[in-house]
XYZ file of C-alpha atoms in Angstrom:
195
model
C 19.006 23.011 -20.895
C 15.523 21.391 -21.072
C 16.739 18.078 -19.534
C 18.431 19.905 -16.699
C 15.224 21.746 -15.816
C 13.265 18.494 -16.059
C 15.665 16.780 -13.614
C 15.450 19.770 -11.281
C 11.647 19.661 -11.470
C 11.613 15.950 -10.615
C 14.002 16.476 -7.683
C 11.806 19.286 -6.347
C 8.621 17.205 -6.776
C 9.837 14.248 -4.672
C 9.796 16.127 -1.314
C 6.486 17.724 -2.286
C 4.904 14.316 -2.961
C 6.181 13.041 0.400
C 4.475 15.998 2.078
C 1.207 15.217 0.256
C 1.191 11.565 1.409
C -0.930 11.013 4.534
C 0.942 11.350 7.816
C 1.001 8.620 10.473
C -2.157 9.748 12.287
C -4.080 10.168 9.042
C -2.925 6.706 7.887
C -4.218 5.065 11.077
C -7.448 7.064 11.131
C -8.250 6.301 7.467
C -7.603 2.589 7.962
C -9.727 2.448 11.139
C -12.578 4.307 9.439
C -12.512 1.942 6.458
C -12.569 -1.089 8.784
C -15.467 0.408 10.761
C -17.384 1.060 7.526
C -16.913 -2.562 6.433
C -18.029 -3.942 9.814
C -20.926 -1.532 10.370
C -24.081 -3.473 11.257
C -22.485 -6.919 10.820
C -22.661 -9.598 13.506
C -20.540 -12.120 11.601
C -17.701 -11.923 9.106
C -18.308 -13.765 5.818
C -15.516 -14.761 3.445
C -16.135 -11.719 1.231
C -16.122 -9.358 4.213
C -12.924 -10.973 5.504
C -11.279 -10.356 2.128
C -12.355 -6.688 2.232
C -10.906 -6.393 5.739
C -7.649 -8.036 4.668
C -7.308 -5.590 1.788
C -7.688 -2.579 4.102
C -5.507 -4.010 6.871
C -2.784 -5.160 4.440
C -2.638 -1.684 2.926
C -1.903 -0.094 6.308
C 0.092 -2.870 8.010
C 3.489 -4.290 7.106
C 3.003 -7.896 8.249
C 6.309 -8.866 6.607
C 8.263 -6.509 8.868
C 6.314 -7.515 11.975
C 6.888 -11.204 11.244
C 10.576 -10.729 10.460
C 11.160 -8.874 13.729
C 9.515 -11.670 15.683
C 10.968 -14.667 13.834
C 14.497 -13.397 13.095
C 16.046 -14.343 16.463
C 14.703 -17.893 16.128
C 15.763 -18.235 12.488
C 19.413 -18.136 13.558
C 18.965 -21.709 14.832
C 16.875 -22.926 11.875
C 17.727 -24.061 8.366
C 16.859 -21.539 5.635
C 13.796 -23.539 4.484
C 12.560 -23.860 8.081
C 13.015 -20.135 8.648
C 11.016 -19.332 5.501
C 8.219 -21.692 6.586
C 8.178 -20.282 10.121
C 8.051 -16.701 8.841
C 5.242 -17.421 6.339
C 3.170 -19.426 8.837
C 3.502 -16.708 11.457
C 2.503 -14.065 8.885
C -0.594 -16.132 8.084
C -1.411 -16.230 11.805
C -1.005 -12.455 12.125
C -3.398 -11.821 9.217
C -5.975 -14.310 10.497
C -5.773 -12.854 14.011
C -6.247 -9.313 12.728
C -9.739 -10.036 11.391
C -10.668 -12.263 14.324
C -9.913 -9.540 16.820
C -11.721 -6.964 14.747
C -14.744 -9.252 14.559
C -14.895 -9.806 18.307
C -13.667 -6.511 19.638
C -15.151 -4.016 17.237
C -14.396 -0.510 18.301
C -17.446 1.721 18.356
C -15.115 4.673 18.089
C -11.514 5.771 18.470
C -10.124 8.736 20.323
C -6.936 9.988 18.675
C -4.551 11.361 21.291
C -1.849 12.489 18.884
C 1.280 11.386 17.129
C 4.995 11.478 17.840
C 7.142 11.585 14.712
C 10.909 11.236 14.643
C 12.438 10.876 11.199
C 11.049 7.731 9.559
C 9.410 6.369 12.736
C 6.218 7.432 14.467
C 3.765 6.446 17.182
C 0.052 7.204 16.948
C -1.670 7.139 20.333
C -5.338 6.134 20.484
C -7.999 4.791 22.782
C -10.416 2.274 21.266
C -13.921 2.174 22.753
C -16.371 -0.737 22.608
C -19.630 -0.239 24.503
C -18.526 0.495 28.087
C -14.946 -0.763 27.681
C -11.881 1.009 26.412
C -8.357 -0.069 25.573
C -5.257 1.996 24.973
C -4.016 1.150 21.479
C -0.836 2.724 20.181
C 0.377 2.125 16.643
C 4.063 2.197 15.761
C 4.663 3.149 12.144
C 7.615 3.504 9.819
C 7.954 5.282 6.513
C 8.326 2.755 3.703
C 8.224 3.510 -0.003
C 7.122 7.095 0.656
C 4.165 6.163 2.879
C 3.569 5.283 6.513
C 2.850 1.656 7.491
C 2.081 0.036 10.845
C 4.933 -2.171 12.112
C 3.836 -2.836 15.700
C 0.988 -2.365 18.170
C 1.027 -1.597 21.868
C -2.201 -2.728 23.540
C -2.460 -1.280 27.053
C 1.340 -0.855 26.945
C 1.936 -4.497 25.915
C 4.310 -4.533 22.935
C 2.983 -7.034 20.362
C 6.365 -7.889 18.813
C 8.026 -8.375 22.207
C 5.049 -10.407 23.459
C 5.182 -12.808 20.478
C 8.945 -13.273 20.966
C 8.325 -14.310 24.596
C 5.631 -16.756 23.483
C 7.949 -18.318 20.914
C 10.746 -18.647 23.471
C 8.348 -20.754 25.566
C 7.090 -22.718 22.535
C 10.568 -23.572 21.257
C 11.642 -24.577 24.792
C 8.901 -27.237 24.822
C 8.617 -28.196 21.118
C 10.817 -28.922 18.144
C 10.434 -26.903 14.944
C 7.695 -29.130 13.490
C 5.780 -28.988 16.783
C 5.820 -25.160 16.715
C 4.657 -25.046 13.084
C 1.882 -27.563 13.816
C 0.666 -25.440 16.734
C 0.655 -22.284 14.603
C -1.287 -24.018 11.828
C -3.777 -25.423 14.349
C -4.297 -21.898 15.726
C -4.882 -20.522 12.208
C -7.438 -23.279 11.535
C -9.179 -22.524 14.860
C -9.393 -18.801 14.040
C -10.725 -19.438 10.545
C -13.352 -21.873 11.892
C -14.622 -19.212 14.330
C -15.216 -16.588 11.658
């Protein structure tokens, strides 16, 4: 009888824990606030600050899913080793770009317009303000492992995943695989040199 009640207690606790986990809007807000705290009063991003930013951004963002959704259509024409290299190099570019953009376009504040949740997918609508400028920034999230993670961004209605796919269509039309990888690595090096 004791084991049965224990199993029942565990089964009842799982939905309760899911309800206690932060929702999509809270996930985005907490991540943005932590990034703003790290960047507060800084003009440049040192290596240690970049690592702090990566920790916060990695916690909220599923770069693996973003990269897979961008690279998957191209991987159909690549050998397995090439696909793995393309995916990893693109993931490295995404991470490097995330801190570069934060360093240059620091939001003074965010206005949270709400969230739309449907099952295991959600969109959090925001406006990011920097001095006199503002940009519409919507976060697409999915539930993964009992928590919400960012899997795409829409910046002024431009879908990041779709935009990268278009860029890679152009790149692969003009370059072979090694040429694309070399360009991605050069871009990563350029971003890291700027920081």
